Amino acid sequence: MDRLEEIQKRIEPELEEMNGIIRSSLATSNELMNRVVSNYLMIKGKQIRPIMVILSAKFFGEVNTDVLHAGASLEMLHNASLIHDDVVDETSLRRGRATINNEWGNHIAVLVGDFFVSNALAAGIKTGNIAIISSLSDLGKELSLGEVEQICNVKEHRFDEPHYMSMIRKKTASLFMNCVKMGAEAVGASPEEYGPLMEYAELLGLCFQIRDDIFDYYNNPLIGKPTGNDLREGKVTLPLLYSLKAAPKEKSEEMKNLLQRGLLSDKEIITLIDFAKEHGGIEYSFAKMREIEAKADKLLDQYPPGIWATAFRDLFEYIISRDR
């Protein structure tokens, strides 16, 4: 049993109740919508984000109905963003299964994504907590801005780490931060109390995305997407960004020219992947995550030790060490 499974086991009753809220929220009288949604929910993923909502609530108090609705709303909003991303990126596989857009077409996929968004907002409203509802609204904006920033990075050929970090803060870390905020707000914790834990969640979210991006450089059938998928979409992530900076100028310029030309062949994608590996991009990315983790540990040290602080540390370690 890995660290995540141990955490899931510890909060199993709460997770099951939250998933019940998601299922009932998404149930409709429309046969097609029910079929598409049911098939999608069969593969839930790791549910790291709602797990963080529950852990945050336990960190500051006791899980209540508002916590479960907050977790459900975040999970539905997250899945809406994935469904829409698959349309934009023309993704055919997710978690080893055909995406909604691949199986049902873009029209249905966009509508299903919108349906998830609407139900996420409805679940948030059931908490009656304006801070939670406001977080959902702000999060929707941040996720959209993160995606647009990524598009800008691709179009303008921004090959530098600061632009990359800014983009993944909006695209990924903002969601992790709001998991902590909403869980804490749902049990009555103050911003002063949960502020350091939100910063911790931001750093965890950055590492989550960096680790996710490393997967693109290896062939792993467990992940359910082809190697080099990000590069096919023009996305240049941390391993390659570092290598472009660290490699001899002539070789680096050759790789930049490839990226700027676009429409890469399979052979050219392999060339870029090998280049990133040969010039230390993978090692640098892992070292960067460990550097971020050390910074996060200091934030958590501001709180008394306990089983839920340990759970957050275990989750961070899982994020970096995971193989899918």
XYZ file of N, CA and C in Angstrom, residues 14-134:
363
model
N -15.495 9.426 4.493
C -15.747 10.778 3.988
C -15.677 10.827 2.459
N -14.694 10.130 1.889
C -14.563 10.101 0.430
C -15.776 9.447 -0.229
N -16.243 8.356 0.369
C -17.395 7.662 -0.193
C -18.641 8.538 -0.140
N -18.825 9.259 0.977
C -19.977 10.153 1.096
C -19.879 11.291 0.076
N -18.669 11.824 -0.116
C -18.471 12.893 -1.086
C -18.755 12.398 -2.506
N -18.306 11.196 -2.827
C -18.571 10.639 -4.159
C -20.061 10.395 -4.378
N -20.776 10.089 -3.302
C -22.225 9.956 -3.389
C -22.874 11.282 -3.764
N -22.350 12.378 -3.204
C -22.854 13.714 -3.545
C -22.608 14.003 -5.026
N -21.425 13.642 -5.519
C -21.109 13.863 -6.934
C -22.063 13.077 -7.824
N -22.262 11.807 -7.495
C -23.143 10.967 -8.323
C -24.577 11.511 -8.354
N -25.077 11.886 -7.180
C -26.457 12.390 -7.132
C -26.573 13.757 -7.803
N -25.535 14.574 -7.700
C -25.554 15.901 -8.331
C -25.615 15.792 -9.847
N -24.947 14.788 -10.401
C -24.822 14.659 -11.855
C -25.917 13.798 -12.475
N -26.790 13.212 -11.644
C -27.876 12.371 -12.165
C -28.951 13.247 -12.804
N -29.428 12.839 -13.976
C -30.461 13.601 -14.691
C -31.508 12.647 -15.256
N -32.516 13.208 -15.883
C -33.537 12.400 -16.555
C -33.163 12.144 -18.017
N -32.008 12.699 -18.448
C -31.579 12.534 -19.838
C -30.691 11.296 -19.965
N -31.137 10.359 -20.774
C -30.447 9.067 -20.892
C -29.028 9.210 -21.442
N -28.858 10.059 -22.459
C -27.538 10.229 -23.056
C -26.565 10.850 -22.062
N -26.993 11.929 -21.369
C -26.117 12.570 -20.392
C -25.728 11.585 -19.292
N -26.701 10.815 -18.796
C -26.412 9.833 -17.749
C -25.403 8.793 -18.218
N -25.548 8.368 -19.456
C -24.636 7.342 -20.006
C -23.213 7.875 -20.106
N -23.080 9.091 -20.654
C -21.752 9.680 -20.821
C -21.100 9.932 -19.458
N -21.867 10.520 -18.539
C -21.334 10.848 -17.210
C -20.986 9.579 -16.437
N -21.854 8.572 -16.486
C -21.601 7.319 -15.757
C -20.329 6.646 -16.236
N -20.150 6.609 -17.565
C -18.927 6.018 -18.118
C -17.694 6.798 -17.673
N -17.828 8.124 -17.646
C -16.701 8.964 -17.235
C -16.350 8.730 -15.768
N -17.357 8.625 -14.912
C -17.120 8.481 -13.473
C -16.618 7.097 -13.079
N -16.694 6.146 -13.998
C -16.187 4.800 -13.690
C -14.703 4.829 -13.370
N -13.981 5.768 -14.001
C -12.557 5.938 -13.725
C -12.395 7.273 -13.004
N -12.346 7.222 -11.675
C -12.372 8.453 -10.879
C -11.035 9.165 -10.819
N -9.948 8.461 -11.125
C -8.639 9.063 -10.892
C -8.280 8.944 -9.416
N -7.256 9.649 -9.008
C -6.756 9.527 -7.632
C -7.523 10.387 -6.636
N -8.252 11.373 -7.138
C -9.040 12.287 -6.306
C -8.176 13.023 -5.273
N -6.988 13.413 -5.687
C -6.079 14.106 -4.779
C -6.663 15.426 -4.297
N -7.372 16.116 -5.159
C -7.896 17.444 -4.779
C -8.970 17.368 -3.698
N -10.006 16.536 -3.855
C -10.960 16.424 -2.739
C -10.340 15.815 -1.480
N -9.340 14.961 -1.654
C -8.620 14.439 -0.488
C -7.999 15.595 0.291
N -7.442 16.566 -0.427
C -6.840 17.718 0.238
C -7.887 18.576 0.955
N -9.088 18.674 0.390
C -10.178 19.402 1.060
C -10.479 18.743 2.402
N -10.600 17.423 2.391
C -10.926 16.673 3.609
C -9.780 16.748 4.610
N -8.543 16.604 4.143
C -7.388 16.690 5.042
C -7.299 18.068 5.693
N -7.578 19.109 4.902
C -7.538 20.470 5.445
C -8.592 20.640 6.536
N -9.786 20.104 6.282
C -10.857 20.191 7.279
C -10.456 19.462 8.564
N -9.864 18.291 8.434
C -9.440 17.530 9.604
C -8.264 18.207 10.317
N -7.464 18.916 9.558
C -6.323 19.644 10.114
C -6.798 20.735 11.078
N -7.939 21.369 10.728
C -8.426 22.499 11.524
C -9.707 22.203 12.318
N -10.318 21.035 12.099
C -11.566 20.748 12.799
C -12.096 19.368 12.450
N -13.421 19.267 12.282
C -14.072 18.003 11.970
C -14.838 18.117 10.652
N -14.826 17.060 9.889
C -15.513 17.053 8.602
C -17.027 17.161 8.810
N -17.640 18.072 8.054
C -19.091 18.241 8.101
C -19.653 18.215 6.677
N -20.950 18.430 6.549
C -21.587 18.391 5.227
C -21.023 19.442 4.283
N -20.694 20.619 4.822
C -20.127 21.677 3.978
C -18.790 21.255 3.377
N -17.987 20.549 4.155
C -16.688 20.052 3.662
C -16.911 19.115 2.481
N -17.881 18.214 2.624
C -18.143 17.227 1.571
C -18.669 17.889 0.305
N -19.527 18.900 0.457
C -20.018 19.615 -0.718
C -18.910 20.451 -1.358
N -18.019 21.002 -0.528
C -16.879 21.754 -1.067
C -15.963 20.827 -1.868
N -15.682 19.637 -1.312
C -14.852 18.659 -2.023
C -15.489 18.206 -3.322
N -16.799 17.971 -3.287
C -17.527 17.557 -4.495
C -17.485 18.653 -5.555
N -17.660 19.901 -5.126
C -17.663 21.012 -6.088
C -16.304 21.155 -6.762
N -15.233 21.019 -5.985
C -13.890 21.142 -6.565
C -13.592 19.994 -7.514
N -14.005 18.793 -7.138
C -13.744 17.639 -8.003
C -14.508 17.763 -9.321
N -15.737 18.241 -9.258
C -16.509 18.421 -10.496
C -15.931 19.533 -11.351
N -15.485 20.624 -10.723
C -14.869 21.706 -11.494
C -13.566 21.244 -12.141
N -12.772 20.480 -11.388
C -11.520 19.932 -11.929
C -11.805 19.033 -13.131
N -12.802 18.168 -13.012
C -13.119 17.268 -14.126
C -13.671 18.019 -15.326
N -14.407 19.097 -15.065
C -14.881 19.943 -16.173
C -13.700 20.502 -16.948
N -12.669 20.946 -16.220
C -11.488 21.511 -16.890
C -10.766 20.447 -17.707
N -10.731 19.200 -17.211
C -10.092 18.109 -17.956
C -10.865 17.793 -19.238
N -12.187 17.759 -19.129
C -13.028 17.462 -20.297
C -12.843 18.542 -21.361
N -12.849 19.796 -20.939
C -12.648 20.894 -21.888
C -11.230 20.886 -22.464
N -10.227 20.587 -21.609
C -8.846 20.505 -22.098
C -8.707 19.446 -23.193
N -9.379 18.321 -22.999
C -9.294 17.239 -23.982
C -9.834 17.682 -25.337
N -10.857 18.529 -25.319
C -11.402 19.065 -26.573
C -10.387 19.988 -27.234
N -9.849 20.924 -26.430
C -8.891 21.907 -26.953
C -7.641 21.219 -27.501
N -7.141 20.228 -26.754
C -5.894 19.542 -27.133
C -6.115 18.375 -28.091
N -7.383 18.089 -28.405
C -7.730 16.956 -29.277
C -7.163 15.656 -28.726
N -7.290 15.491 -27.407
C -6.773 14.303 -26.725
C -7.718 13.132 -26.954
N -7.153 11.960 -27.245
C -7.990 10.784 -27.514
C -8.043 9.818 -26.341
N -7.036 9.893 -25.453
C -6.989 8.986 -24.303
C -6.762 9.759 -23.014
N -7.441 9.337 -21.953
C -7.175 9.848 -20.610
C -7.360 8.686 -19.643
N -6.351 8.487 -18.773
C -6.378 7.370 -17.823
C -6.572 6.034 -18.540
N -6.004 5.955 -19.765
C -6.048 4.708 -20.513
C -7.352 4.417 -21.216
N -8.311 5.382 -21.171
C -9.613 5.169 -21.819
C -9.901 6.289 -22.801
N -10.798 5.997 -23.738
C -11.173 7.009 -24.730
C -11.794 8.210 -24.036
N -11.385 9.416 -24.444
C -11.959 10.638 -23.894
C -13.391 10.829 -24.421
N -14.144 11.706 -23.756
C -15.525 11.965 -24.185
C -15.547 12.525 -25.602
N -14.612 13.449 -25.893
C -14.577 14.028 -27.243
C -14.228 12.994 -28.304
N -13.407 12.034 -27.941
C -13.031 10.976 -28.891
C -14.203 10.029 -29.152
N -14.959 9.737 -28.102
C -16.045 8.763 -28.218
C -17.350 9.390 -28.696
N -17.613 10.643 -28.267
C -18.913 11.251 -28.534
C -18.842 12.529 -29.376
N -17.637 13.037 -29.607
C -17.480 14.254 -30.396
C -17.363 15.491 -29.512
N -16.833 16.561 -30.102
C -16.577 17.792 -29.350
C -17.848 18.437 -28.812
N -18.921 18.389 -29.595
C -20.168 19.046 -29.190
C -20.653 18.486 -27.848
N -20.748 17.165 -27.764
C -21.195 16.517 -26.524
C -20.202 16.781 -25.394
N -18.902 16.707 -25.704
C -17.876 16.889 -24.667
C -17.953 18.278 -24.031
N -18.124 19.311 -24.855
C -18.227 20.680 -24.322
C -19.458 20.811 -23.437
N -20.572 20.248 -23.879
C -21.805 20.337 -23.098
C -21.684 19.576 -21.774
N -21.025 18.421 -21.809
C -20.822 17.657 -20.567
C -19.907 18.433 -19.616
N -18.857 19.047 -20.162
C -17.984 19.876 -19.339
C -18.740 21.022 -18.693
N -19.618 21.675 -19.467
C -20.444 22.763 -18.935
C -21.382 22.252 -17.841
N -21.890 21.054 -18.046
C -22.790 20.432 -17.065
C -22.050 20.213 -15.740
N -20.805 19.777 -15.813
C -19.980 19.592 -14.606
C -19.755 20.937 -13.907
N -19.471 21.985 -14.689
C -19.249 23.315 -14.098
C -20.483 23.777 -13.334
N -21.642 23.657 -13.953
C -22.896 24.104 -13.327
C -23.158 23.358 -12.028
N -22.912 22.057 -12.030
C -23.135 21.260 -10.826
C -22.090 21.534 -9.752
N -20.886 21.911 -10.177
C -19.855 22.311 -9.212
C -20.304 23.558 -8.461
N -20.822 24.530 -9.190
C -21.312 25.766 -8.572
C -22.500 25.482 -7.657
N -23.393 24.595 -8.090
C -24.570 24.247 -7.274
C -24.140 23.592 -5.964
N -23.137 22.713 -6.027
C -22.653 22.067 -4.802
C -22.001 23.078 -3.870
N -21.270 24.032 -4.446
C -20.652 25.079 -3.638
C -21.683 25.940 -2.944
N -22.765 26.277 -3.661
C -23.829 27.123 -3.100
C -24.512 26.437 -1.912
N -24.574 25.102 -1.944
C -25.212 24.372 -0.842
C -24.483 24.559 0.489
N -23.230 24.995 0.446
C -22.507 25.260 1.698
C -22.999 26.553 2.346
N -23.552 27.458 1.541
C -23.994 28.745 2.073
C -22.855 29.623 2.544
N -21.634 29.252 2.184
C -20.436 29.980 2.638
C -19.913 30.819 1.472
N -20.002 32.137 1.616
C -19.623 33.023 0.519
C -18.142 32.905 0.171
N -17.288 32.582 1.160
C -15.851 32.418 0.890
C -15.610 31.208 -0.013
N -16.383 30.142 0.178
C -16.257 28.938 -0.652
C -16.778 29.210 -2.059
N -17.908 29.868 -2.155
C -18.477 30.202 -3.464
C -17.541 31.148 -4.227
N -16.982 32.116 -3.512
C -16.034 33.059 -4.116
C -14.786 32.335 -4.614
